[in-house]
CSV table of C-alpha atoms and ligand atoms in Angstrom, one decimal:
chain,number,residue,atom,x,y,z
A,1,MET,CA,115.4,-25.0,186.6
A,2,LYS,CA,117.9,-23.4,184.2
A,3,ASN,CA,117.1,-23.3,180.5
A,4,ILE,CA,119.9,-24.0,178.1
A,5,LEU,CA,119.6,-23.8,174.4
A,6,PHE,CA,122.3,-25.4,172.1
A,7,VAL,CA,122.5,-23.8,168.7
A,8,ALA,CA,124.5,-25.6,166.0
A,9,SER,CA,124.5,-26.6,162.3
A,10,GLU,CA,124.8,-30.3,162.9
A,11,CYS,CA,124.0,-32.9,165.5
A,12,VAL,CA,123.9,-36.7,165.8
A,13,PRO,CA,121.9,-38.8,165.0
A,14,PHE,CA,120.3,-36.4,162.6
A,15,VAL,CA,123.1,-34.9,160.5
A,16,LYS,CA,126.9,-35.2,160.8
A,17,THR,CA,129.9,-34.1,158.9
A,18,GLY,CA,132.4,-34.0,161.8
A,19,GLY,CA,133.0,-34.1,165.5
A,20,LEU,CA,130.9,-31.1,166.1
A,21,ALA,CA,127.8,-33.2,165.6
A,22,ASP,CA,128.9,-35.8,168.2
A,23,VAL,CA,129.4,-33.1,170.8
A,24,VAL,CA,126.1,-31.3,170.1
A,25,GLY,CA,124.2,-34.6,170.1
A,26,THR,CA,125.8,-36.1,173.2
A,27,LEU,CA,126.6,-33.3,175.7
A,28,PRO,CA,122.9,-32.2,176.3
A,29,LYS,CA,122.1,-35.7,177.6
A,30,MET,CA,124.8,-35.4,180.2
A,31,PHE,CA,123.4,-32.6,182.3
A,32,ASN,CA,121.6,-33.1,185.5
A,33,LYS,CA,117.9,-33.1,184.4
A,34,ASP,CA,116.6,-31.8,187.7
A,35,GLU,CA,118.6,-28.6,187.3
A,36,TYR,CA,118.9,-28.1,183.6
A,37,ASP,CA,116.3,-28.1,180.8
A,38,CYS,CA,118.7,-28.4,177.9
A,39,ARG,CA,117.3,-28.2,174.3
A,40,VAL,CA,118.9,-28.2,170.9
A,41,ILE,CA,118.1,-26.3,167.7
A,42,ILE,CA,119.5,-27.1,164.3
A,43,PRO,CA,118.2,-26.7,160.7
A,44,ASN,CA,115.6,-29.0,159.3
A,45,TYR,CA,117.8,-30.3,156.4
A,46,ARG,CA,116.1,-32.3,153.7
A,47,CYS,CA,119.1,-34.7,154.0
A,48,ILE,CA,118.1,-35.8,157.6
A,49,PRO,CA,117.0,-39.4,157.2
A,50,ASP,CA,113.3,-39.8,156.6
A,51,LYS,CA,113.0,-42.2,159.6
A,52,PHE,CA,113.6,-39.2,161.8
A,53,ARG,CA,111.9,-36.5,159.6
A,54,ASN,CA,108.7,-38.5,159.4
A,55,GLU,CA,108.5,-38.4,163.2
A,56,PHE,CA,109.0,-34.6,163.6
A,57,GLN,CA,106.0,-32.8,164.9
A,58,TYR,CA,105.0,-29.5,163.4
A,59,VAL,CA,104.8,-26.7,166.0
A,60,HIS,CA,104.2,-23.5,164.2
A,61,HIS,CA,105.3,-21.3,161.3
A,62,PHE,CA,105.5,-17.6,160.7
A,63,TYR,CA,107.2,-15.0,158.4
A,64,MET,CA,110.2,-13.1,159.5
A,65,ASP,CA,112.1,-10.0,158.4
A,66,MET,CA,115.5,-10.7,157.0
A,67,GLY,CA,117.7,-7.8,156.1
A,68,GLU,CA,115.9,-5.8,153.5
A,69,ARG,CA,113.1,-8.3,153.1
A,70,PHE,CA,110.3,-7.3,155.3
A,71,ASN,CA,108.1,-9.9,157.0
A,72,SER,CA,108.4,-12.3,154.1
A,73,VAL,CA,110.8,-15.2,155.0
A,74,HIS,CA,109.3,-18.4,156.0
A,75,VAL,CA,110.2,-19.9,159.3
A,76,GLY,CA,108.8,-23.3,160.2
A,77,ILE,CA,109.4,-25.0,163.6
A,78,MET,CA,109.5,-28.8,164.0
A,79,GLU,CA,110.0,-30.6,167.2
A,80,TYR,CA,111.2,-34.1,168.1
A,81,GLU,CA,112.1,-35.7,171.4
A,82,TYR,CA,115.0,-38.1,171.3
A,83,GLU,CA,116.6,-39.9,174.2
A,84,GLY,CA,115.0,-37.4,176.7
A,85,ILE,CA,116.1,-34.3,174.9
A,86,LYS,CA,113.9,-31.9,173.0
A,87,PHE,CA,115.2,-31.0,169.6
A,88,TYR,CA,113.9,-28.2,167.4
A,89,PHE,CA,114.4,-28.0,163.7
A,90,VAL,CA,114.2,-24.7,161.7
A,91,ASP,CA,112.3,-25.4,158.5
A,92,ASN,CA,112.9,-23.6,155.3
A,93,LEU,CA,113.2,-25.6,152.1
A,94,PHE,CA,114.9,-22.8,150.2
A,95,TYR,CA,117.8,-22.8,152.6
A,96,PHE,CA,117.9,-26.4,153.9
A,97,GLY,CA,116.6,-28.4,150.9
A,98,GLY,CA,119.9,-29.5,149.5
A,99,ASP,CA,121.4,-33.0,149.7
A,100,LYS,CA,124.1,-32.0,152.1
A,101,PRO,CA,124.2,-29.5,155.0
A,102,TYR,CA,126.9,-27.2,153.4
A,103,ALA,CA,127.4,-26.1,149.8
A,104,ASP,CA,129.2,-23.1,148.4
A,105,THR,CA,130.3,-20.4,150.8
A,106,ARG,CA,128.2,-17.5,149.6
A,107,TYR,CA,125.1,-19.6,150.0
A,108,ASP,CA,126.1,-21.0,153.4
A,109,ILE,CA,126.7,-17.5,154.6
A,110,GLU,CA,123.1,-16.5,153.8
A,111,LYS,CA,121.8,-19.8,155.1
A,112,PHE,CA,123.3,-19.4,158.5
A,113,ILE,CA,122.5,-15.7,158.8
A,114,TYR,CA,118.9,-16.8,158.2
A,115,PHE,CA,119.3,-19.7,160.7
A,116,SER,CA,120.7,-17.4,163.5
A,117,LYS,CA,118.0,-14.9,163.1
A,118,ALA,CA,115.3,-17.6,163.0
A,119,VAL,CA,116.6,-19.1,166.2
A,120,MET,CA,116.1,-15.7,167.9
A,121,ALA,CA,112.7,-15.2,166.4
A,122,ILE,CA,111.5,-18.7,167.3
A,123,LEU,CA,112.1,-18.5,171.1
A,124,PRO,CA,109.0,-16.5,172.1
A,125,VAL,CA,106.9,-18.6,169.7
A,126,ILE,CA,107.9,-21.9,171.5
A,127,ASN,CA,107.8,-20.0,174.8
A,128,PHE,CA,111.3,-21.1,175.8
A,129,ARG,CA,113.4,-18.4,177.3
A,130,PRO,CA,116.9,-19.7,177.7
A,131,ASP,CA,119.0,-18.6,180.6
A,132,ILE,CA,122.0,-19.4,178.4
A,133,ILE,CA,122.2,-19.8,174.6
A,134,HIS,CA,125.2,-22.0,174.0
A,135,CYS,CA,126.4,-21.4,170.4
A,136,HIS,CA,128.7,-23.7,168.4
A,137,ASP,CA,131.0,-22.6,165.6
A,138,TRP,CA,130.6,-19.9,163.0
A,139,GLN,CA,127.2,-21.0,161.8
A,140,ALA,CA,125.8,-19.8,165.2
A,141,GLY,CA,128.1,-16.7,165.4
A,142,LEU,CA,125.4,-14.1,164.8
A,143,VAL,CA,123.2,-15.3,167.6
A,144,PRO,CA,125.0,-13.3,170.3
A,145,VAL,CA,125.2,-10.3,167.8
A,146,TYR,CA,121.5,-10.3,167.3
A,147,LEU,CA,120.9,-10.6,171.0
A,148,HIS,CA,122.9,-7.4,171.7
A,149,THR,CA,121.5,-5.4,168.7
A,150,LEU,CA,118.1,-6.0,167.1
A,151,TYR,CA,116.8,-7.9,170.1
A,152,LYS,CA,118.3,-5.9,172.9
A,153,ASP,CA,115.3,-3.9,173.9
A,154,ASN,CA,112.9,-6.7,173.7
A,155,PRO,CA,112.0,-7.7,177.3
A,156,PHE,CA,111.7,-11.4,176.4
A,157,TYR,CA,115.5,-11.7,175.9
A,158,SER,CA,116.5,-9.5,178.7
A,159,GLY,CA,119.3,-11.1,180.8
A,160,VAL,CA,119.8,-14.0,178.4
A,161,LYS,CA,123.5,-15.0,178.5
A,162,THR,CA,125.5,-16.5,175.7
A,163,ILE,CA,128.4,-18.9,175.6
A,164,PHE,CA,130.3,-19.5,172.4
A,165,THR,CA,132.2,-22.8,171.8
A,166,ILE,CA,134.9,-22.9,169.2
A,167,HIS,CA,135.2,-26.4,167.7
A,168,ASN,CA,137.4,-25.2,164.8
A,169,LEU,CA,138.7,-21.7,164.4
A,170,ARG,CA,139.6,-22.2,160.8
A,171,PHE,CA,136.1,-21.9,159.6
A,172,GLN,CA,134.8,-18.3,160.2
A,173,GLY,CA,132.0,-17.4,157.8
A,174,ILE,CA,133.6,-14.5,156.0
A,175,TRP,CA,132.0,-12.4,153.2
A,176,ASP,CA,132.0,-8.8,152.2
A,177,ILE,CA,130.4,-6.3,154.6
A,178,LYS,CA,127.8,-5.0,152.1
A,179,THR,CA,126.3,-8.5,151.5
A,180,ILE,CA,126.3,-9.6,155.2
A,181,ARG,CA,124.9,-6.3,156.2
A,182,SER,CA,122.1,-6.3,153.8
A,183,LEU,CA,121.2,-10.0,154.4
A,184,SER,CA,121.5,-9.8,158.2
A,185,GLY,CA,119.9,-6.4,158.7
A,186,LEU,CA,122.4,-5.7,161.5
A,187,PRO,CA,123.2,-2.1,162.2
A,188,GLU,CA,126.2,-0.3,160.6
A,189,TYR,CA,128.0,0.1,163.9
A,190,VAL,CA,128.7,-3.6,164.3
A,191,PHE,CA,130.8,-3.6,161.1
A,192,THR,CA,133.9,-2.0,162.6
A,193,PRO,CA,137.3,-3.6,163.3
A,194,ASP,CA,136.6,-4.0,167.0
A,195,LYS,CA,133.4,-6.0,166.1
A,196,LEU,CA,132.6,-7.9,162.9
A,197,GLU,CA,135.0,-6.3,160.5
A,198,TYR,CA,138.0,-8.5,159.6
A,199,LYS,CA,140.5,-7.5,156.9
A,200,LYS,CA,137.8,-5.3,155.3
A,201,ASP,CA,135.2,-8.1,155.2
A,202,ALA,CA,132.6,-9.2,157.8
A,203,ASN,CA,133.3,-12.2,159.9
A,204,MET,CA,130.4,-14.1,161.5
A,205,LEU,CA,132.6,-16.1,163.9
A,206,LYS,CA,134.3,-13.0,165.1
A,207,GLY,CA,130.8,-11.5,165.9
A,208,GLY,CA,130.2,-14.4,168.2
A,209,LEU,CA,133.5,-14.1,169.9
A,210,VAL,CA,133.1,-10.4,170.5
A,211,TYR,CA,129.5,-10.5,171.8
A,212,ALA,CA,129.4,-13.8,173.7
A,213,ASP,CA,129.6,-13.5,177.5
A,214,TYR,CA,132.0,-16.4,177.6
A,215,ILE,CA,134.1,-18.4,175.1
A,216,THR,CA,135.1,-22.0,175.4
A,217,THR,CA,137.0,-24.3,173.1
A,218,VAL,CA,137.3,-28.1,173.2
A,219,SER,CA,140.7,-28.6,175.0
A,220,ASP,CA,143.0,-26.7,177.2
A,221,THR,CA,145.9,-26.8,174.9
A,222,TYR,CA,143.9,-25.5,172.0
A,223,ALA,CA,142.6,-22.7,174.2
A,224,GLY,CA,146.2,-21.6,174.6
A,225,GLU,CA,147.2,-22.3,171.0
A,226,ILE,CA,144.5,-20.0,169.5
A,227,GLN,CA,145.9,-17.1,171.4
A,228,SER,CA,149.1,-17.3,169.3
A,229,GLY,CA,149.7,-16.2,165.7
A,230,TYR,CA,150.3,-19.7,164.3
A,231,PHE,CA,147.0,-21.2,165.4
A,232,GLY,CA,145.0,-18.0,165.8
A,233,GLU,CA,143.7,-17.8,162.2
A,234,GLY,CA,143.9,-14.0,162.4
A,235,LEU,CA,141.8,-13.8,165.6
A,236,ASP,CA,144.5,-14.4,168.2
A,237,GLY,CA,144.6,-10.7,169.2
A,238,LEU,CA,140.9,-10.8,169.9
A,239,LEU,CA,141.3,-14.1,171.8
A,240,ARG,CA,144.1,-12.7,173.9
A,241,ALA,CA,142.0,-9.7,174.7
A,242,ARG,CA,139.2,-12.0,175.8
A,243,ASN,CA,141.6,-14.2,177.7
A,244,GLN,CA,139.8,-13.7,181.0
A,245,SER,CA,136.5,-15.2,179.6
A,246,LEU,CA,138.0,-18.0,177.6
A,247,CYS,CA,138.8,-21.6,178.7
A,248,GLY,CA,139.2,-25.1,177.3
A,249,ILE,CA,136.9,-28.0,178.3
A,250,VAL,CA,137.9,-31.2,176.7
A,251,ASN,CA,135.3,-33.3,174.8
A,252,GLY,CA,134.2,-36.7,175.9
A,253,ILE,CA,132.7,-39.4,173.8
A,254,ASP,CA,129.3,-41.2,174.2
A,255,TYR,CA,130.2,-44.2,176.3
A,256,ASP,CA,127.0,-46.0,175.3
A,257,ALA,CA,127.4,-45.5,171.6
A,258,TYR,CA,131.1,-46.4,171.8
A,259,ASN,CA,131.2,-49.5,173.9
A,260,PRO,CA,133.1,-52.6,172.8
A,261,GLU,CA,131.2,-54.7,175.4
A,262,THR,CA,127.8,-54.1,173.8
A,263,ASP,CA,128.7,-53.0,170.2
A,264,GLU,CA,126.5,-55.0,167.8
A,265,ASN,CA,128.7,-54.0,164.9
A,266,LEU,CA,131.6,-56.0,166.0
A,267,ALA,CA,132.5,-59.6,165.1
A,268,LYS,CA,133.3,-60.2,168.7
A,269,LYS,CA,132.5,-58.0,171.7
A,270,TYR,CA,135.0,-57.4,174.4
A,271,SER,CA,136.1,-55.6,177.6
A,272,VAL,CA,139.4,-54.8,179.2
A,273,ARG,CA,139.5,-58.3,180.5
A,274,THR,CA,138.9,-60.1,177.2
A,275,PHE,CA,140.4,-57.8,174.6
A,276,LYS,CA,143.4,-59.9,173.7
A,277,LYS,CA,141.6,-62.8,172.0
A,278,ALA,CA,138.6,-60.7,170.9
A,279,LYS,CA,140.7,-58.0,169.2
A,280,ALA,CA,142.5,-60.8,167.2
A,281,ALA,CA,139.1,-62.1,166.1
A,282,ASN,CA,138.0,-58.6,165.1
A,283,LYS,CA,141.2,-58.1,163.3
A,284,ALA,CA,140.7,-61.3,161.3
A,285,ALA,CA,137.1,-60.3,160.5
A,286,LEU,CA,138.3,-56.8,159.4
A,287,GLN,CA,141.0,-58.3,157.2
A,288,SER,CA,138.4,-60.5,155.5
A,289,GLU,CA,135.9,-57.7,155.1
A,290,LEU,CA,138.5,-55.4,153.5
A,291,GLY,CA,140.3,-58.0,151.4
A,292,LEU,CA,143.6,-57.6,153.3
A,293,ASP,CA,145.9,-60.6,153.8
A,294,ARG,CA,144.6,-62.6,156.7
A,295,ASP,CA,147.4,-62.6,159.1
A,296,ASP,CA,147.2,-61.9,162.8
A,297,ASN,CA,150.9,-61.0,162.9
A,298,ARG,CA,150.5,-57.8,161.0
A,299,PHE,CA,150.4,-54.4,162.6
A,300,VAL,CA,147.1,-52.8,161.5
A,301,ILE,CA,147.1,-49.0,161.6
A,302,SER,CA,144.1,-46.9,160.6
A,303,ILE,CA,143.1,-43.4,159.8
A,304,ILE,CA,139.4,-42.7,160.4
A,305,SER,CA,139.0,-39.0,159.6
A,306,ARG,CA,137.7,-36.3,157.3
A,307,LEU,CA,140.4,-36.2,154.7
A,308,THR,CA,141.6,-32.6,154.9
A,309,ASP,CA,144.9,-30.9,155.3
A,310,GLN,CA,144.0,-30.2,159.0
A,311,LYS,CA,144.5,-33.9,159.6
A,312,GLY,CA,148.2,-34.1,158.8
A,313,LEU,CA,147.8,-36.1,155.7
A,314,ASP,CA,150.7,-34.5,154.0
A,315,LEU,CA,152.9,-36.2,156.6
A,316,VAL,CA,151.2,-39.4,155.8
A,317,ARG,CA,151.8,-39.0,152.1
A,318,TYR,CA,155.5,-38.3,152.7
A,319,ALA,CA,156.0,-41.4,154.8
A,320,LEU,CA,153.5,-43.8,153.4
A,321,ASP,CA,155.9,-45.9,151.3
A,322,ARG,CA,157.9,-46.6,154.3
A,323,ILE,CA,154.9,-47.1,156.7
A,324,CYS,CA,153.6,-49.9,154.5
A,325,ASP,CA,156.3,-52.5,155.0
A,326,GLU,CA,155.7,-56.2,155.0
A,327,PHE,CA,154.7,-56.2,158.7
A,328,THR,CA,152.0,-53.6,158.4
A,329,GLN,CA,148.6,-53.0,157.0
A,330,PHE,CA,147.2,-49.6,156.5
A,331,VAL,CA,143.4,-48.7,156.5
A,332,VAL,CA,141.8,-45.5,155.6
A,333,LEU,CA,138.1,-44.6,156.2
A,334,GLY,CA,136.7,-41.2,155.4
A,335,THR,CA,136.0,-38.7,152.7
A,336,GLY,CA,137.3,-35.2,151.9
A,337,ASP,CA,139.7,-33.5,149.5
A,338,GLY,CA,140.1,-35.3,146.2
A,339,GLN,CA,143.9,-35.1,146.4
A,340,TYR,CA,143.9,-37.3,149.6
A,341,GLU,CA,141.1,-39.6,148.5
A,342,ASN,CA,143.1,-40.3,145.3
A,343,LEU,CA,146.3,-40.7,147.2
A,344,PHE,CA,144.9,-43.5,149.3
A,345,ARG,CA,143.0,-45.1,146.4
A,346,ASP,CA,146.3,-45.2,144.5
A,347,TYR,CA,148.1,-46.9,147.3
A,348,ALA,CA,145.3,-49.4,147.7
A,349,TRP,CA,145.5,-50.2,144.0
A,350,ARG,CA,149.3,-50.6,144.1
A,351,MET,CA,149.4,-52.5,147.4
A,352,PRO,CA,146.4,-54.8,147.5
A,353,GLY,CA,146.3,-56.9,150.6
A,354,LYS,CA,148.3,-54.3,152.4
A,355,VAL,CA,146.4,-51.0,152.0
A,356,SER,CA,142.7,-50.6,152.1
A,357,ALA,CA,141.1,-47.2,151.1
A,358,ASN,CA,137.5,-46.8,152.1
A,359,ILE,CA,136.4,-43.4,150.7
A,360,LEU,CA,133.1,-43.3,152.4
A,361,PHE,CA,131.7,-42.9,155.9
A,362,ASN,CA,129.6,-45.5,157.7
A,363,GLU,CA,129.3,-45.5,161.4
A,364,GLY,CA,128.9,-49.3,162.0
A,365,PHE,CA,131.8,-50.0,159.7
A,366,ALA,CA,133.9,-47.4,161.5
A,367,HIS,CA,133.3,-49.3,164.8
A,368,ARG,CA,134.7,-52.5,163.1
A,369,VAL,CA,137.8,-50.6,161.9
A,370,TYR,CA,138.4,-49.4,165.5
A,371,ALA,CA,137.9,-52.8,166.9
A,372,GLY,CA,140.0,-54.6,164.3
A,373,SER,CA,143.0,-52.2,164.3
A,374,ASP,CA,146.0,-52.2,166.6
A,375,ALA,CA,146.6,-48.5,166.3
A,376,VAL,CA,144.8,-45.4,165.1
A,377,LEU,CA,146.8,-42.6,163.5
A,378,VAL,CA,146.0,-38.9,164.1
A,379,PRO,CA,148.9,-36.8,163.0
A,380,SER,CA,147.0,-33.5,162.8
A,381,LEU,CA,148.4,-30.2,161.8
A,382,PHE,CA,146.1,-28.7,164.4
A,383,GLU,CA,143.3,-30.5,166.4
A,384,PRO,CA,140.9,-28.6,168.7
A,385,CYS,CA,140.0,-31.8,170.5
A,386,GLY,CA,139.9,-34.8,168.2
A,387,LEU,CA,137.5,-37.7,169.0
A,388,THR,CA,139.1,-40.6,167.1
A,389,GLN,CA,141.9,-41.0,169.6
A,390,LEU,CA,139.3,-41.2,172.4
A,391,ILE,CA,137.3,-43.8,170.5
A,392,GLY,CA,140.5,-45.6,169.8
A,393,LEU,CA,141.3,-45.7,173.5
A,394,ARG,CA,137.9,-47.0,174.3
A,395,TYR,CA,138.3,-49.9,171.8
A,396,GLY,CA,141.8,-50.8,172.9
A,397,THR,CA,143.4,-49.3,169.8
A,398,VAL,CA,146.5,-47.4,170.6
A,399,PRO,CA,146.6,-43.8,169.4
A,400,VAL,CA,149.6,-42.5,167.5
A,401,VAL,CA,149.2,-38.7,167.5
A,402,ARG,CA,150.9,-35.4,167.0
A,403,GLU,CA,151.2,-33.3,170.2
A,404,THR,CA,148.7,-30.5,169.4
A,405,GLY,CA,145.4,-29.4,170.8
A,406,GLY,CA,143.3,-32.1,172.4
A,407,LEU,CA,145.6,-34.8,171.1
A,408,LYS,CA,148.3,-33.5,173.5
A,409,ASP,CA,145.8,-33.3,176.4
A,410,THR,CA,144.3,-36.8,176.0
A,411,VAL,CA,147.1,-39.1,174.9
A,412,ALA,CA,149.8,-39.4,177.6
A,413,PRO,CA,152.8,-40.9,175.6
A,414,TYR,CA,154.2,-44.3,176.4
A,415,ASN,CA,157.2,-44.2,178.7
A,416,GLU,CA,159.2,-47.5,178.5
A,417,TYR,CA,161.2,-46.7,181.6
A,418,ASP,CA,158.3,-46.4,184.1
A,419,GLY,CA,155.6,-48.3,182.1
A,420,THR,CA,153.2,-45.4,181.8
A,421,GLY,CA,151.3,-43.8,179.0
A,422,ILE,CA,148.5,-44.8,176.7
A,423,GLY,CA,149.7,-44.0,173.2
A,424,PHE,CA,152.6,-42.6,171.1
A,425,SER,CA,153.2,-39.0,170.1
A,426,PHE,CA,155.6,-36.7,168.3
A,427,ALA,CA,156.0,-33.0,168.5
A,428,ASN,CA,157.0,-31.5,165.2
A,429,TYR,CA,155.0,-31.4,162.0
A,430,ASN,CA,157.6,-33.5,160.2
A,431,GLY,CA,157.2,-36.7,158.2
A,432,GLU,CA,160.4,-38.3,159.6
A,433,GLU,CA,159.1,-37.9,163.1
A,434,LEU,CA,155.8,-39.4,162.2
A,435,LEU,CA,157.6,-42.4,160.7
A,436,ALA,CA,160.0,-42.8,163.6
A,437,THR,CA,157.0,-42.7,166.0
A,438,ILE,CA,155.1,-45.3,164.1
A,439,ASN,CA,158.2,-47.5,163.9
A,440,TYR,CA,158.7,-47.1,167.7
A,441,ALA,CA,155.1,-48.3,168.2
A,442,LYS,CA,155.7,-51.3,165.9
A,443,LYS,CA,158.8,-52.2,167.8
A,444,VAL,CA,156.9,-52.3,171.1
A,445,PHE,CA,154.1,-54.2,169.4
A,446,PHE,CA,156.3,-56.9,167.8
A,447,GLU,CA,159.1,-57.1,170.4
A,448,ASN,CA,157.3,-56.6,173.7
A,449,ARG,CA,153.7,-57.6,173.3
A,450,ALA,CA,153.1,-57.9,177.0
A,451,GLU,CA,154.0,-54.2,177.4
A,452,TRP,CA,151.8,-53.3,174.5
A,453,ASP,CA,148.9,-55.1,176.0
A,454,ARG,CA,149.4,-53.4,179.3
A,455,MET,CA,149.3,-50.1,177.5
A,456,VAL,CA,146.1,-51.1,175.7
A,457,ALA,CA,144.5,-51.9,179.1
A,458,ARG,CA,145.6,-48.6,180.6
A,459,GLY,CA,144.0,-46.8,177.7
A,460,MET,CA,140.8,-48.8,177.9
A,461,LYS,CA,140.6,-47.9,181.6
A,462,THR,CA,141.1,-44.1,181.1
A,463,ASP,CA,137.8,-42.3,181.5
A,464,TYR,CA,137.0,-40.1,178.6
A,465,SER,CA,133.2,-40.3,179.0
A,466,TRP,CA,131.4,-37.0,179.2
A,467,ALA,CA,130.8,-37.2,182.9
A,468,GLY,CA,133.8,-35.0,184.0
A,469,SER,CA,133.5,-32.5,181.2
A,470,ALA,CA,129.7,-32.1,181.6
A,471,LEU,CA,130.3,-31.0,185.2
A,472,LYS,CA,132.7,-28.4,184.0
A,473,TYR,CA,130.1,-27.0,181.6
A,474,GLN,CA,127.6,-27.0,184.5
A,475,ASP,CA,130.1,-25.0,186.7
A,476,LEU,CA,130.6,-22.6,183.8
A,477,TYR,CA,126.8,-22.1,183.3
A,478,ASN,CA,126.4,-21.4,187.0
A,479,ARG,CA,129.3,-19.0,187.0
A,480,VAL,CA,128.0,-17.1,183.9
A,481,LEU,CA,124.5,-16.9,185.4
A,482,GLY,CA,125.8,-15.5,188.6
A,483,TRP,CA,127.3,-12.5,186.8
B,501,GLC,C1,136.0,-30.2,165.2
B,501,GLC,C2,137.5,-30.3,165.5
B,501,GLC,C3,137.8,-31.5,166.3
B,501,GLC,C4,136.9,-31.6,167.5
B,501,GLC,C5,135.4,-31.5,167.1
B,501,GLC,C6,134.4,-31.5,168.2
B,501,GLC,O1,135.6,-31.2,164.3
B,501,GLC,O2,138.3,-30.3,164.3
B,501,GLC,O3,139.1,-31.5,166.8
B,501,GLC,O4,137.0,-32.8,168.2
B,501,GLC,O5,135.2,-30.3,166.3
B,501,GLC,O6,134.6,-30.5,169.1
């Protein structure tokens, strides 16, 4: 039996701000249980719903050193088994008592220094010695660093390997060296330019990338992109240097949670055989729910996303007047930067019946938007993997994407000459290209509905479940353990 521990800052169904949570909550379920004991550890945020928190079992608590504070920082351990996986929750109300998982940067830095150290300290207490600690994003960046410094002579951790998965290189956990050094208690020699130092500051993600045995990211294309200056976020040199221990493994989606055949949220369930009528029924229901004009003969295109500049919303802003013509309805679902929230609110107010802005997030509602839309728009500036296009495909909703990162790897573009492809895509970060691509999609939708429906069917049949990717992670685990 191989022991694997996932370390992350969020995880469905407990706490989610983005795709990271879906991956961390789903992938552990996909491993062969006879061979892998895969467990997950995240913070015990006060904002995890009570229906879960009330079920958590208290395991133990102790006091830990943290930087200059000796033996005085509380670490509680809670445990909960969910869908066959053991989850641990690090308890500390001072750090995790807020009403959302992240707050201002300085506080988050301290919070996740604490979290990384606590994860290390907890392992002997729960008597779980991982063969591999699989760390996700900057919040877990210091785990490999601690393993190779403060914990390196402790026999309990000897031979433990680490894998670091980058879900988004943009967020790195950067603060001044003095602060990070005194909070973390890490030795001075790690704060050099070949280790944590980054433009005179300390960078927690960089620590993870330097000290992990292996680095992965969430698509092949993104694995290549981050080795270039444009996508490298200042770390492309390091990633090129680690090129031999870096690969991309594309994410899947949870085929049970996202299944139009069994989805209780929908007005009408459907499969690849029944989608034509059922999607029309779901579209009508969605139009009523959102107060849009009830008309089957409109092209409904949706954005379901965190509303940040990563997501290509500047292109949308540029083209939105022309996207929203008399044949089209435009739906937004998500929260994020005020400038984008207000942009969509403004359009919804100016174009009632045509534009619907839902500045919120609600999982069941999201499923209805997927089911009721003809297309889902993902024009990202960069996209490590992207999950919305995969969910769209599963729900027979054609993705319109920009060819970057995982979007490029998962959405084969429609080719009208040989009748292949499952979506529409464009190459450059340019509003006219976005508009032309949407217009091309509309042309096929309105003028050649049979072709459109065949494309929908091809998309629904493409397998983006976790099965294939989980096998790739298993291979990687075995490879790393063989070193
Ligand atoms: C981040 C990335 C997204 C990816 C997700 C899960 O949210 O921005 O592209 O799909 O992580 O890996």
